[in-house]
Each structure stands twice: as C-alpha cells, then as structure tokens.
Amino acid sequence: MKAKIAEVFESVQGEGLYLGEKQIFVRFFGCNLNCRYCDTKLDAYAEYEPLELFEEIKMYQDKYHSVSFTGGEPLLQSDFLKEVLKFTYRYGHNNYLETNGTLVKELENVIDYIDIVAMDFKLPSSTGLFAFWDIHRQFLKVASRKEVFVKIIVCLNTKEEDLNQSLSIIRDENKAVILVLQPDSFAQAGSLDEKLERFKNICHAQGVTSFVIPQIHKIAGVR
Ligand code: SF4
C-alpha cells in the first residue's frame, strides 16, 4: 500500500490551539476541496509505504509534542494513514490530525489511533464552496471521542449567519469545543479587526469559548 506524501519536516505549529509546539509534520498530497483562500498548493510528492514513512518519522530524534498529519487532506488516504498511525501510536508519539472535517467514514477508520483532532468548519461565505453543515456535524460527533478543536477562517466576506450555524453545531454536539477564529492570511492587516471582535462577542454570548489566533508561522517567516 502506497500513499503520496508531499513533505516530511520538523517545525513549530503555526496555528490553532497548539501554536508554538514543536512537531514533526507529514504533509499528505492532494485535497478534496478547493477553498478560495487556500495557500497550500502542492505540486510534487514522493510515494511511501507505511513502514517507510514511519522509519523517516523515527529519524527525528528531538523531543516533539506530536506528529502532525496534515495536507492537503490526510484522510483522503485513510487506509495508509491508519497503518502509519498504528506505528507512531505504539512508538509513543501523540498523533495530531489536521483536517478539513469533511470525510466522516475516513475519520471513523482512524479515530482510535488519533490523540488530537484539529478540524475545520468550512464556511461557504469564506471558502466560496457549498455548505458542509451536516457533514461537519457528523464529523465533530466522531472527533469528539478524542480531544478536538474547531477552526474557521474569517475573511472579509465571511457572513455572521455562517458563524451562527457553526456555533449551533458546537452547542449541539460538544459544548466543550473551543472555536479558533483564524483571520485570512491574505487580508490586509487590520481589515478584519472589527469583524473578529464582533464574532468573538457572538461566541461569548452563545456560550462557546473562542480565541482569535492568526497564522504565526507566516508572520514569523518559519515553515
Ligand atoms: S481544505 Fe485546506 S488544503 Fe484543501 S483546499 Fe481548503 S484550505 Fe486548501
């Protein structure tokens, strides 16, 4: 069984609740979506067997918070991912999954071997795509068997009604979930300040904990 892997490297997590944690990153090639704001345009990959990828992960000898399986969308190759997760899980690594939150059956396939799920809600007014509300709801239900947080990208055109829909799903499925409001990295500095403040107040009023966390690795110029 082989999978397409774009890169394996060490760095610090640049976004979300684990910002600043040292991780080994495994970036899977390919995605099932095409978000308007996507900055992960991958054009090259190498093919790996599960054991081969695990051997490469093992070469990183420092202390790491976790192994981040990211993309693209890692769940697109979930059978392969499951085999690698079994290796890293038994080896004692924390498995951290970064996912767009749309492949429910594939998450079911691997959830036993995941420690932390960092899932997106893809807001139609942000992505320019159709809505995934029912799918995100089912995905969050499965992800809630483990530690999970949700991230949304806030752009100039992000609508309040999409935030409200996200909050409604979180309140229904897992009230403990923290919502990360991530400003679109392409937006001009300061242009989203008022909206982020307003969105944060809406989250607070609806009883959902939220944090505004920009993508620090882009600001700091690290990988
Ligand atoms: S889900 Fe992520 S990788 Fe896929 S198109 Fe959207 S932003 Fe890009």
JSON list of C-alpha atoms and ligand atoms in Angstrom, two decimals:
[
{"chain": "A", "resi": 1, "resn": "MET", "atom": "CA", "xyz": [0.00, 0.00, 0.00]},
{"chain": "A", "resi": 2, "resn": "LYS", "atom": "CA", "xyz": [1.47, 3.35, -1.02]},
{"chain": "A", "resi": 3, "resn": "ALA", "atom": "CA", "xyz": [0.50, 6.97, -0.43]},
{"chain": "A", "resi": 4, "resn": "LYS", "atom": "CA", "xyz": [1.51, 10.30, -1.90]},
{"chain": "A", "resi": 5, "resn": "ILE", "atom": "CA", "xyz": [3.39, 12.43, 0.62]},
{"chain": "A", "resi": 6, "resn": "ALA", "atom": "CA", "xyz": [4.38, 15.98, -0.27]},
{"chain": "A", "resi": 7, "resn": "GLU", "atom": "CA", "xyz": [6.91, 16.51, 2.55]},
{"chain": "A", "resi": 8, "resn": "VAL", "atom": "CA", "xyz": [8.13, 15.44, 5.98]},
{"chain": "A", "resi": 9, "resn": "PHE", "atom": "CA", "xyz": [9.83, 18.04, 8.16]},
{"chain": "A", "resi": 10, "resn": "GLU", "atom": "CA", "xyz": [10.16, 19.37, 11.68]},
{"chain": "A", "resi": 11, "resn": "SER", "atom": "CA", "xyz": [8.92, 22.80, 12.72]},
{"chain": "A", "resi": 12, "resn": "VAL", "atom": "CA", "xyz": [6.69, 24.51, 15.25]},
{"chain": "A", "resi": 13, "resn": "GLN", "atom": "CA", "xyz": [2.92, 24.52, 14.90]},
{"chain": "A", "resi": 14, "resn": "GLY", "atom": "CA", "xyz": [1.96, 27.88, 13.44]},
{"chain": "A", "resi": 15, "resn": "GLU", "atom": "CA", "xyz": [-1.78, 27.97, 14.09]},
{"chain": "A", "resi": 16, "resn": "GLY", "atom": "CA", "xyz": [-4.58, 26.77, 16.31]},
{"chain": "A", "resi": 17, "resn": "LEU", "atom": "CA", "xyz": [-4.58, 25.84, 19.99]},
{"chain": "A", "resi": 18, "resn": "TYR", "atom": "CA", "xyz": [-1.17, 24.14, 19.85]},
{"chain": "A", "resi": 19, "resn": "LEU", "atom": "CA", "xyz": [0.56, 27.18, 18.43]},
{"chain": "A", "resi": 20, "resn": "GLY", "atom": "CA", "xyz": [4.30, 27.08, 19.13]},
{"chain": "A", "resi": 21, "resn": "GLU", "atom": "CA", "xyz": [4.52, 23.35, 19.89]},
{"chain": "A", "resi": 22, "resn": "LYS", "atom": "CA", "xyz": [7.35, 21.50, 18.21]},
{"chain": "A", "resi": 23, "resn": "GLN", "atom": "CA", "xyz": [6.03, 18.89, 15.80]},
{"chain": "A", "resi": 24, "resn": "ILE", "atom": "CA", "xyz": [7.06, 16.53, 13.04]},
{"chain": "A", "resi": 25, "resn": "PHE", "atom": "CA", "xyz": [4.91, 17.42, 10.04]},
{"chain": "A", "resi": 26, "resn": "VAL", "atom": "CA", "xyz": [3.75, 14.86, 7.48]},
{"chain": "A", "resi": 27, "resn": "ARG", "atom": "CA", "xyz": [2.08, 16.68, 4.63]},
{"chain": "A", "resi": 28, "resn": "PHE", "atom": "CA", "xyz": [-0.19, 14.48, 2.52]},
{"chain": "A", "resi": 29, "resn": "PHE", "atom": "CA", "xyz": [-0.58, 15.28, -1.16]},
{"chain": "A", "resi": 30, "resn": "GLY", "atom": "CA", "xyz": [-3.99, 16.13, -2.58]},
{"chain": "A", "resi": 31, "resn": "CYS", "atom": "CA", "xyz": [-7.22, 17.60, -1.29]},
{"chain": "A", "resi": 32, "resn": "ASN", "atom": "CA", "xyz": [-10.92, 17.00, -1.95]},
{"chain": "A", "resi": 33, "resn": "LEU", "atom": "CA", "xyz": [-11.75, 20.73, -1.70]},
{"chain": "A", "resi": 34, "resn": "ASN", "atom": "CA", "xyz": [-10.66, 23.90, -3.42]},
{"chain": "A", "resi": 35, "resn": "CYS", "atom": "CA", "xyz": [-11.08, 26.73, -0.91]},
{"chain": "A", "resi": 36, "resn": "ARG", "atom": "CA", "xyz": [-10.86, 30.27, -2.23]},
{"chain": "A", "resi": 37, "resn": "TYR", "atom": "CA", "xyz": [-8.24, 31.22, 0.38]},
{"chain": "A", "resi": 38, "resn": "CYS", "atom": "CA", "xyz": [-6.09, 28.07, 0.06]},
{"chain": "A", "resi": 39, "resn": "ASP", "atom": "CA", "xyz": [-2.37, 28.72, 0.38]},
{"chain": "A", "resi": 40, "resn": "THR", "atom": "CA", "xyz": [-1.31, 25.04, 0.24]},
{"chain": "A", "resi": 41, "resn": "LYS", "atom": "CA", "xyz": [-0.81, 24.48, -3.46]},
{"chain": "A", "resi": 42, "resn": "LEU", "atom": "CA", "xyz": [1.21, 21.26, -3.66]},
{"chain": "A", "resi": 43, "resn": "ASP", "atom": "CA", "xyz": [2.72, 20.14, -6.95]},
{"chain": "A", "resi": 44, "resn": "ALA", "atom": "CA", "xyz": [5.19, 17.39, -6.02]},
{"chain": "A", "resi": 45, "resn": "TYR", "atom": "CA", "xyz": [5.15, 14.24, -3.93]},
{"chain": "A", "resi": 46, "resn": "ALA", "atom": "CA", "xyz": [7.03, 11.05, -3.16]},
{"chain": "A", "resi": 47, "resn": "GLU", "atom": "CA", "xyz": [5.38, 7.66, -2.74]},
{"chain": "A", "resi": 48, "resn": "TYR", "atom": "CA", "xyz": [5.84, 5.86, 0.57]},
{"chain": "A", "resi": 49, "resn": "GLU", "atom": "CA", "xyz": [4.94, 2.52, 2.10]},
{"chain": "A", "resi": 50, "resn": "PRO", "atom": "CA", "xyz": [3.62, 2.93, 5.70]},
{"chain": "A", "resi": 51, "resn": "LEU", "atom": "CA", "xyz": [6.74, 1.43, 7.30]},
{"chain": "A", "resi": 52, "resn": "GLU", "atom": "CA", "xyz": [8.98, 3.55, 5.09]},
{"chain": "A", "resi": 53, "resn": "LEU", "atom": "CA", "xyz": [7.22, 6.72, 6.27]},
{"chain": "A", "resi": 54, "resn": "PHE", "atom": "CA", "xyz": [7.42, 5.61, 9.91]},
{"chain": "A", "resi": 55, "resn": "GLU", "atom": "CA", "xyz": [11.17, 4.99, 9.53]},
{"chain": "A", "resi": 56, "resn": "GLU", "atom": "CA", "xyz": [11.55, 8.56, 8.25]},
{"chain": "A", "resi": 57, "resn": "ILE", "atom": "CA", "xyz": [9.49, 9.95, 11.16]},
{"chain": "A", "resi": 58, "resn": "LYS", "atom": "CA", "xyz": [11.72, 7.99, 13.58]},
{"chain": "A", "resi": 59, "resn": "MET", "atom": "CA", "xyz": [14.79, 9.76, 12.24]},
{"chain": "A", "resi": 60, "resn": "TYR", "atom": "CA", "xyz": [13.68, 12.93, 14.05]},
{"chain": "A", "resi": 61, "resn": "GLN", "atom": "CA", "xyz": [15.26, 12.40, 17.43]},
{"chain": "A", "resi": 62, "resn": "ASP", "atom": "CA", "xyz": [14.42, 15.55, 19.47]},
{"chain": "A", "resi": 63, "resn": "LYS", "atom": "CA", "xyz": [11.51, 15.84, 21.87]},
{"chain": "A", "resi": 64, "resn": "TYR", "atom": "CA", "xyz": [8.32, 16.61, 19.96]},
{"chain": "A", "resi": 65, "resn": "HIS", "atom": "CA", "xyz": [4.86, 17.45, 21.17]},
{"chain": "A", "resi": 66, "resn": "SER", "atom": "CA", "xyz": [3.30, 15.33, 18.42]},
{"chain": "A", "resi": 67, "resn": "VAL", "atom": "CA", "xyz": [3.31, 14.21, 14.81]},
{"chain": "A", "resi": 68, "resn": "SER", "atom": "CA", "xyz": [1.07, 16.45, 12.74]},
{"chain": "A", "resi": 69, "resn": "PHE", "atom": "CA", "xyz": [-0.64, 14.64, 9.86]},
{"chain": "A", "resi": 70, "resn": "THR", "atom": "CA", "xyz": [-1.66, 17.46, 7.56]},
{"chain": "A", "resi": 71, "resn": "GLY", "atom": "CA", "xyz": [-2.19, 18.25, 3.90]},
{"chain": "A", "resi": 72, "resn": "GLY", "atom": "CA", "xyz": [-3.85, 18.73, 1.60]},
{"chain": "A", "resi": 73, "resn": "GLU", "atom": "CA", "xyz": [-6.28, 16.36, 3.28]},
{"chain": "A", "resi": 74, "resn": "PRO", "atom": "CA", "xyz": [-4.67, 13.38, 5.03]},
{"chain": "A", "resi": 75, "resn": "LEU", "atom": "CA", "xyz": [-7.97, 11.48, 5.34]},
{"chain": "A", "resi": 76, "resn": "LEU", "atom": "CA", "xyz": [-8.10, 11.10, 1.55]},
{"chain": "A", "resi": 77, "resn": "GLN", "atom": "CA", "xyz": [-5.55, 8.30, 2.03]},
{"chain": "A", "resi": 78, "resn": "SER", "atom": "CA", "xyz": [-7.05, 6.97, 5.27]},
{"chain": "A", "resi": 79, "resn": "ASP", "atom": "CA", "xyz": [-6.12, 3.28, 4.89]},
{"chain": "A", "resi": 80, "resn": "PHE", "atom": "CA", "xyz": [-2.48, 4.23, 4.54]},
{"chain": "A", "resi": 81, "resn": "LEU", "atom": "CA", "xyz": [-2.79, 6.83, 7.30]},
{"chain": "A", "resi": 82, "resn": "LYS", "atom": "CA", "xyz": [-4.20, 4.21, 9.67]},
{"chain": "A", "resi": 83, "resn": "GLU", "atom": "CA", "xyz": [-1.18, 1.96, 9.18]},
{"chain": "A", "resi": 84, "resn": "VAL", "atom": "CA", "xyz": [1.25, 4.80, 9.89]},
{"chain": "A", "resi": 85, "resn": "LEU", "atom": "CA", "xyz": [-0.78, 5.95, 12.90]},
{"chain": "A", "resi": 86, "resn": "LYS", "atom": "CA", "xyz": [-0.56, 2.46, 14.39]},
{"chain": "A", "resi": 87, "resn": "PHE", "atom": "CA", "xyz": [3.24, 2.64, 14.18]},
{"chain": "A", "resi": 88, "resn": "THR", "atom": "CA", "xyz": [3.55, 6.14, 15.68]},
{"chain": "A", "resi": 89, "resn": "TYR", "atom": "CA", "xyz": [0.92, 5.38, 18.35]},
{"chain": "A", "resi": 90, "resn": "ARG", "atom": "CA", "xyz": [2.77, 2.26, 19.52]},
{"chain": "A", "resi": 91, "resn": "TYR", "atom": "CA", "xyz": [6.05, 4.18, 19.40]},
{"chain": "A", "resi": 92, "resn": "GLY", "atom": "CA", "xyz": [4.62, 6.67, 21.92]},
{"chain": "A", "resi": 93, "resn": "HIS", "atom": "CA", "xyz": [4.07, 9.69, 19.68]},
{"chain": "A", "resi": 94, "resn": "ASN", "atom": "CA", "xyz": [0.95, 11.85, 20.04]},
{"chain": "A", "resi": 95, "resn": "ASN", "atom": "CA", "xyz": [-0.96, 11.77, 16.76]},
{"chain": "A", "resi": 96, "resn": "TYR", "atom": "CA", "xyz": [-2.32, 15.17, 15.74]},
{"chain": "A", "resi": 97, "resn": "LEU", "atom": "CA", "xyz": [-4.68, 15.24, 12.75]},
{"chain": "A", "resi": 98, "resn": "GLU", "atom": "CA", "xyz": [-5.25, 18.47, 10.79]},
{"chain": "A", "resi": 99, "resn": "THR", "atom": "CA", "xyz": [-8.29, 18.01, 8.60]},
{"chain": "A", "resi": 100, "resn": "ASN", "atom": "CA", "xyz": [-10.92, 19.90, 6.66]},
{"chain": "A", "resi": 101, "resn": "GLY", "atom": "CA", "xyz": [-13.62, 17.98, 8.54]},
{"chain": "A", "resi": 102, "resn": "THR", "atom": "CA", "xyz": [-15.49, 16.54, 5.55]},
{"chain": "A", "resi": 103, "resn": "LEU", "atom": "CA", "xyz": [-14.55, 12.84, 5.35]},
{"chain": "A", "resi": 104, "resn": "VAL", "atom": "CA", "xyz": [-16.57, 11.17, 8.11]},
{"chain": "A", "resi": 105, "resn": "LYS", "atom": "CA", "xyz": [-16.14, 7.48, 7.22]},
{"chain": "A", "resi": 106, "resn": "GLU", "atom": "CA", "xyz": [-12.43, 8.00, 6.78]},
{"chain": "A", "resi": 107, "resn": "LEU", "atom": "CA", "xyz": [-12.20, 9.62, 10.23]},
{"chain": "A", "resi": 108, "resn": "GLU", "atom": "CA", "xyz": [-14.07, 6.62, 11.68]},
{"chain": "A", "resi": 109, "resn": "ASN", "atom": "CA", "xyz": [-11.38, 4.44, 10.12]},
{"chain": "A", "resi": 110, "resn": "VAL", "atom": "CA", "xyz": [-8.52, 6.12, 12.03]},
{"chain": "A", "resi": 111, "resn": "ILE", "atom": "CA", "xyz": [-10.03, 7.75, 15.13]},
{"chain": "A", "resi": 112, "resn": "ASP", "atom": "CA", "xyz": [-8.84, 5.02, 17.53]},
{"chain": "A", "resi": 113, "resn": "TYR", "atom": "CA", "xyz": [-5.23, 6.00, 16.80]},
{"chain": "A", "resi": 114, "resn": "ILE", "atom": "CA", "xyz": [-5.66, 9.80, 16.96]},
{"chain": "A", "resi": 115, "resn": "ASP", "atom": "CA", "xyz": [-4.97, 11.89, 20.07]},
{"chain": "A", "resi": 116, "resn": "ILE", "atom": "CA", "xyz": [-5.95, 15.38, 18.88]},
{"chain": "A", "resi": 117, "resn": "VAL", "atom": "CA", "xyz": [-8.22, 16.42, 16.01]},
{"chain": "A", "resi": 118, "resn": "ALA", "atom": "CA", "xyz": [-7.78, 19.94, 14.66]},
{"chain": "A", "resi": 119, "resn": "MET", "atom": "CA", "xyz": [-10.78, 20.21, 12.35]},
{"chain": "A", "resi": 120, "resn": "ASP", "atom": "CA", "xyz": [-12.03, 22.98, 10.13]},
{"chain": "A", "resi": 121, "resn": "PHE", "atom": "CA", "xyz": [-15.57, 24.10, 9.61]},
{"chain": "A", "resi": 122, "resn": "LYS", "atom": "CA", "xyz": [-15.63, 25.25, 6.00]},
{"chain": "A", "resi": 123, "resn": "LEU", "atom": "CA", "xyz": [-17.90, 28.27, 5.94]},
{"chain": "A", "resi": 124, "resn": "PRO", "atom": "CA", "xyz": [-19.43, 28.75, 2.47]},
{"chain": "A", "resi": 125, "resn": "SER", "atom": "CA", "xyz": [-19.06, 32.52, 2.68]},
{"chain": "A", "resi": 126, "resn": "SER", "atom": "CA", "xyz": [-15.30, 32.05, 3.38]},
{"chain": "A", "resi": 127, "resn": "THR", "atom": "CA", "xyz": [-14.47, 29.16, 1.03]},
{"chain": "A", "resi": 128, "resn": "GLY", "atom": "CA", "xyz": [-16.65, 30.08, -1.94]},
{"chain": "A", "resi": 129, "resn": "LEU", "atom": "CA", "xyz": [-17.85, 26.43, -1.88]},
{"chain": "A", "resi": 130, "resn": "PHE", "atom": "CA", "xyz": [-21.18, 24.89, -0.91]},
{"chain": "A", "resi": 131, "resn": "ALA", "atom": "CA", "xyz": [-22.02, 24.26, 2.76]},
{"chain": "A", "resi": 132, "resn": "PHE", "atom": "CA", "xyz": [-20.95, 21.13, 4.70]},
{"chain": "A", "resi": 133, "resn": "TRP", "atom": "CA", "xyz": [-23.08, 21.64, 7.83]},
{"chain": "A", "resi": 134, "resn": "ASP", "atom": "CA", "xyz": [-24.48, 18.10, 8.14]},
{"chain": "A", "resi": 135, "resn": "ILE", "atom": "CA", "xyz": [-21.12, 16.57, 7.32]},
{"chain": "A", "resi": 136, "resn": "HIS", "atom": "CA", "xyz": [-19.31, 18.79, 9.83]},
{"chain": "A", "resi": 137, "resn": "ARG", "atom": "CA", "xyz": [-21.89, 17.83, 12.45]},
{"chain": "A", "resi": 138, "resn": "GLN", "atom": "CA", "xyz": [-21.28, 14.10, 11.88]},
{"chain": "A", "resi": 139, "resn": "PHE", "atom": "CA", "xyz": [-17.53, 14.62, 11.74]},
{"chain": "A", "resi": 140, "resn": "LEU", "atom": "CA", "xyz": [-17.49, 16.53, 15.03]},
{"chain": "A", "resi": 141, "resn": "LYS", "atom": "CA", "xyz": [-19.54, 13.77, 16.64]},
{"chain": "A", "resi": 142, "resn": "VAL", "atom": "CA", "xyz": [-16.86, 11.19, 15.73]},
{"chain": "A", "resi": 143, "resn": "ALA", "atom": "CA", "xyz": [-13.95, 13.54, 16.53]},
{"chain": "A", "resi": 144, "resn": "SER", "atom": "CA", "xyz": [-15.43, 14.18, 19.98]},
{"chain": "A", "resi": 145, "resn": "ARG", "atom": "CA", "xyz": [-14.35, 10.69, 21.05]},
{"chain": "A", "resi": 146, "resn": "LYS", "atom": "CA", "xyz": [-10.92, 12.34, 21.30]},
{"chain": "A", "resi": 147, "resn": "GLU", "atom": "CA", "xyz": [-9.61, 15.83, 22.05]},
{"chain": "A", "resi": 148, "resn": "VAL", "atom": "CA", "xyz": [-10.88, 18.17, 19.34]},
{"chain": "A", "resi": 149, "resn": "PHE", "atom": "CA", "xyz": [-10.98, 21.84, 18.49]},
{"chain": "A", "resi": 150, "resn": "VAL", "atom": "CA", "xyz": [-12.57, 23.62, 15.53]},
{"chain": "A", "resi": 151, "resn": "LYS", "atom": "CA", "xyz": [-11.06, 26.32, 13.36]},
{"chain": "A", "resi": 152, "resn": "ILE", "atom": "CA", "xyz": [-12.83, 28.68, 10.99]},
{"chain": "A", "resi": 153, "resn": "ILE", "atom": "CA", "xyz": [-11.17, 31.11, 8.58]},
{"chain": "A", "resi": 154, "resn": "VAL", "atom": "CA", "xyz": [-12.57, 34.62, 8.86]},
{"chain": "A", "resi": 155, "resn": "CYS", "atom": "CA", "xyz": [-12.35, 36.62, 5.63]},
{"chain": "A", "resi": 156, "resn": "LEU", "atom": "CA", "xyz": [-13.79, 39.96, 4.54]},
{"chain": "A", "resi": 157, "resn": "ASN", "atom": "CA", "xyz": [-16.78, 38.13, 3.05]},
{"chain": "A", "resi": 158, "resn": "THR", "atom": "CA", "xyz": [-17.42, 35.73, 5.95]},
{"chain": "A", "resi": 159, "resn": "LYS", "atom": "CA", "xyz": [-21.06, 36.02, 6.98]},
{"chain": "A", "resi": 160, "resn": "GLU", "atom": "CA", "xyz": [-22.37, 36.16, 10.54]},
{"chain": "A", "resi": 161, "resn": "GLU", "atom": "CA", "xyz": [-25.03, 33.57, 9.66]},
{"chain": "A", "resi": 162, "resn": "ASP", "atom": "CA", "xyz": [-22.25, 31.05, 8.94]},
{"chain": "A", "resi": 163, "resn": "LEU", "atom": "CA", "xyz": [-20.68, 31.75, 12.33]},
{"chain": "A", "resi": 164, "resn": "ASN", "atom": "CA", "xyz": [-24.07, 31.22, 13.98]},
{"chain": "A", "resi": 165, "resn": "GLN", "atom": "CA", "xyz": [-24.53, 27.92, 12.16]},
{"chain": "A", "resi": 166, "resn": "SER", "atom": "CA", "xyz": [-21.09, 26.78, 13.38]},
{"chain": "A", "resi": 167, "resn": "LEU", "atom": "CA", "xyz": [-21.92, 27.74, 16.96]},
{"chain": "A", "resi": 168, "resn": "SER", "atom": "CA", "xyz": [-25.20, 25.89, 16.78]},
{"chain": "A", "resi": 169, "resn": "ILE", "atom": "CA", "xyz": [-23.40, 22.66, 15.73]},
{"chain": "A", "resi": 170, "resn": "ILE", "atom": "CA", "xyz": [-20.80, 23.05, 18.50]},
{"chain": "A", "resi": 171, "resn": "ARG", "atom": "CA", "xyz": [-23.50, 23.69, 21.11]},
{"chain": "A", "resi": 172, "resn": "ASP", "atom": "CA", "xyz": [-25.46, 20.63, 19.95]},
{"chain": "A", "resi": 173, "resn": "GLU", "atom": "CA", "xyz": [-22.55, 18.20, 19.58]},
{"chain": "A", "resi": 174, "resn": "ASN", "atom": "CA", "xyz": [-19.83, 19.15, 22.05]},
{"chain": "A", "resi": 175, "resn": "LYS", "atom": "CA", "xyz": [-20.12, 22.27, 24.21]},
{"chain": "A", "resi": 176, "resn": "ALA", "atom": "CA", "xyz": [-16.52, 21.85, 25.41]},
{"chain": "A", "resi": 177, "resn": "VAL", "atom": "CA", "xyz": [-15.12, 22.50, 21.94]},
{"chain": "A", "resi": 178, "resn": "ILE", "atom": "CA", "xyz": [-13.03, 25.65, 21.57]},
{"chain": "A", "resi": 179, "resn": "LEU", "atom": "CA", "xyz": [-13.50, 27.62, 18.37]},
{"chain": "A", "resi": 180, "resn": "VAL", "atom": "CA", "xyz": [-10.42, 29.21, 16.80]},
{"chain": "A", "resi": 181, "resn": "LEU", "atom": "CA", "xyz": [-11.15, 32.29, 14.71]},
{"chain": "A", "resi": 182, "resn": "GLN", "atom": "CA", "xyz": [-8.27, 32.47, 12.23]},
{"chain": "A", "resi": 183, "resn": "PRO", "atom": "CA", "xyz": [-8.02, 35.66, 10.16]},
{"chain": "A", "resi": 184, "resn": "ASP", "atom": "CA", "xyz": [-7.50, 35.07, 6.45]},
{"chain": "A", "resi": 185, "resn": "SER", "atom": "CA", "xyz": [-3.75, 35.42, 5.92]},
{"chain": "A", "resi": 186, "resn": "PHE", "atom": "CA", "xyz": [-4.33, 37.22, 2.59]},
{"chain": "A", "resi": 187, "resn": "ALA", "atom": "CA", "xyz": [-6.42, 40.01, 4.18]},
{"chain": "A", "resi": 188, "resn": "GLN", "atom": "CA", "xyz": [-4.81, 43.40, 4.72]},
{"chain": "A", "resi": 189, "resn": "ALA", "atom": "CA", "xyz": [-3.54, 44.00, 8.26]},
{"chain": "A", "resi": 190, "resn": "GLY", "atom": "CA", "xyz": [-6.27, 45.48, 10.44]},
{"chain": "A", "resi": 191, "resn": "SER", "atom": "CA", "xyz": [-9.05, 44.99, 7.89]},
{"chain": "A", "resi": 192, "resn": "LEU", "atom": "CA", "xyz": [-10.66, 42.16, 9.90]},
{"chain": "A", "resi": 193, "resn": "ASP", "atom": "CA", "xyz": [-10.24, 43.63, 13.40]},
{"chain": "A", "resi": 194, "resn": "GLU", "atom": "CA", "xyz": [-13.81, 44.85, 13.80]},
{"chain": "A", "resi": 195, "resn": "LYS", "atom": "CA", "xyz": [-15.29, 41.61, 12.45]},
{"chain": "A", "resi": 196, "resn": "LEU", "atom": "CA", "xyz": [-13.09, 39.41, 14.66]},
{"chain": "A", "resi": 197, "resn": "GLU", "atom": "CA", "xyz": [-14.10, 41.41, 17.74]},
{"chain": "A", "resi": 198, "resn": "ARG", "atom": "CA", "xyz": [-17.78, 41.14, 16.79]},
{"chain": "A", "resi": 199, "resn": "PHE", "atom": "CA", "xyz": [-17.51, 37.39, 16.11]},
{"chain": "A", "resi": 200, "resn": "LYS", "atom": "CA", "xyz": [-15.73, 36.84, 19.42]},
{"chain": "A", "resi": 201, "resn": "ASN", "atom": "CA", "xyz": [-18.54, 38.64, 21.25]},
{"chain": "A", "resi": 202, "resn": "ILE", "atom": "CA", "xyz": [-21.14, 36.49, 19.45]},
{"chain": "A", "resi": 203, "resn": "CYS", "atom": "CA", "xyz": [-19.28, 33.32, 20.53]},
{"chain": "A", "resi": 204, "resn": "HIS", "atom": "CA", "xyz": [-19.18, 34.57, 24.11]},
{"chain": "A", "resi": 205, "resn": "ALA", "atom": "CA", "xyz": [-22.88, 35.44, 24.09]},
{"chain": "A", "resi": 206, "resn": "GLN", "atom": "CA", "xyz": [-23.69, 31.93, 22.84]},
{"chain": "A", "resi": 207, "resn": "GLY", "atom": "CA", "xyz": [-21.54, 30.21, 25.45]},
{"chain": "A", "resi": 208, "resn": "VAL", "atom": "CA", "xyz": [-18.78, 28.96, 23.14]},
{"chain": "A", "resi": 209, "resn": "THR", "atom": "CA", "xyz": [-15.16, 29.66, 24.08]},
{"chain": "A", "resi": 210, "resn": "SER", "atom": "CA", "xyz": [-13.23, 31.20, 21.20]},
{"chain": "A", "resi": 211, "resn": "PHE", "atom": "CA", "xyz": [-9.77, 32.55, 20.54]},
{"chain": "A", "resi": 212, "resn": "VAL", "atom": "CA", "xyz": [-8.54, 34.75, 17.72]},
{"chain": "A", "resi": 213, "resn": "ILE", "atom": "CA", "xyz": [-5.30, 33.10, 16.58]},
{"chain": "A", "resi": 214, "resn": "PRO", "atom": "CA", "xyz": [-3.58, 34.22, 13.37]},
{"chain": "A", "resi": 215, "resn": "GLN", "atom": "CA", "xyz": [-1.14, 32.03, 11.44]},
{"chain": "A", "resi": 216, "resn": "ILE", "atom": "CA", "xyz": [2.03, 32.91, 13.31]},
{"chain": "A", "resi": 217, "resn": "HIS", "atom": "CA", "xyz": [4.42, 30.93, 11.09]},
{"chain": "A", "resi": 218, "resn": "LYS", "atom": "CA", "xyz": [3.61, 33.25, 8.19]},
{"chain": "A", "resi": 219, "resn": "ILE", "atom": "CA", "xyz": [4.22, 36.35, 10.29]},
{"chain": "A", "resi": 220, "resn": "ALA", "atom": "CA", "xyz": [7.44, 34.91, 11.72]},
{"chain": "A", "resi": 221, "resn": "GLY", "atom": "CA", "xyz": [8.56, 33.58, 8.35]},
{"chain": "A", "resi": 222, "resn": "VAL", "atom": "CA", "xyz": [9.05, 29.98, 9.51]},
{"chain": "A", "resi": 223, "resn": "ARG", "atom": "CA", "xyz": [8.00, 26.91, 7.59]},
{"chain": "B", "resi": 1, "resn": "SF4", "atom": "S1", "xyz": [-9.20, 22.11, 2.65]},
{"chain": "B", "resi": 1, "resn": "SF4", "atom": "FE1", "xyz": [-7.23, 23.09, 3.15]},
{"chain": "B", "resi": 1, "resn": "SF4", "atom": "S2", "xyz": [-5.76, 22.23, 1.67]},
{"chain": "B", "resi": 1, "resn": "SF4", "atom": "FE2", "xyz": [-7.84, 21.77, 0.92]},
{"chain": "B", "resi": 1, "resn": "SF4", "atom": "S3", "xyz": [-8.30, 23.45, -0.50]},
{"chain": "B", "resi": 1, "resn": "SF4", "atom": "FE3", "xyz": [-9.15, 24.02, 1.51]},
{"chain": "B", "resi": 1, "resn": "SF4", "atom": "S4", "xyz": [-7.50, 25.21, 2.50]},
{"chain": "B", "resi": 1, "resn": "SF4", "atom": "FE4", "xyz": [-6.57, 24.12, 0.78]}
]
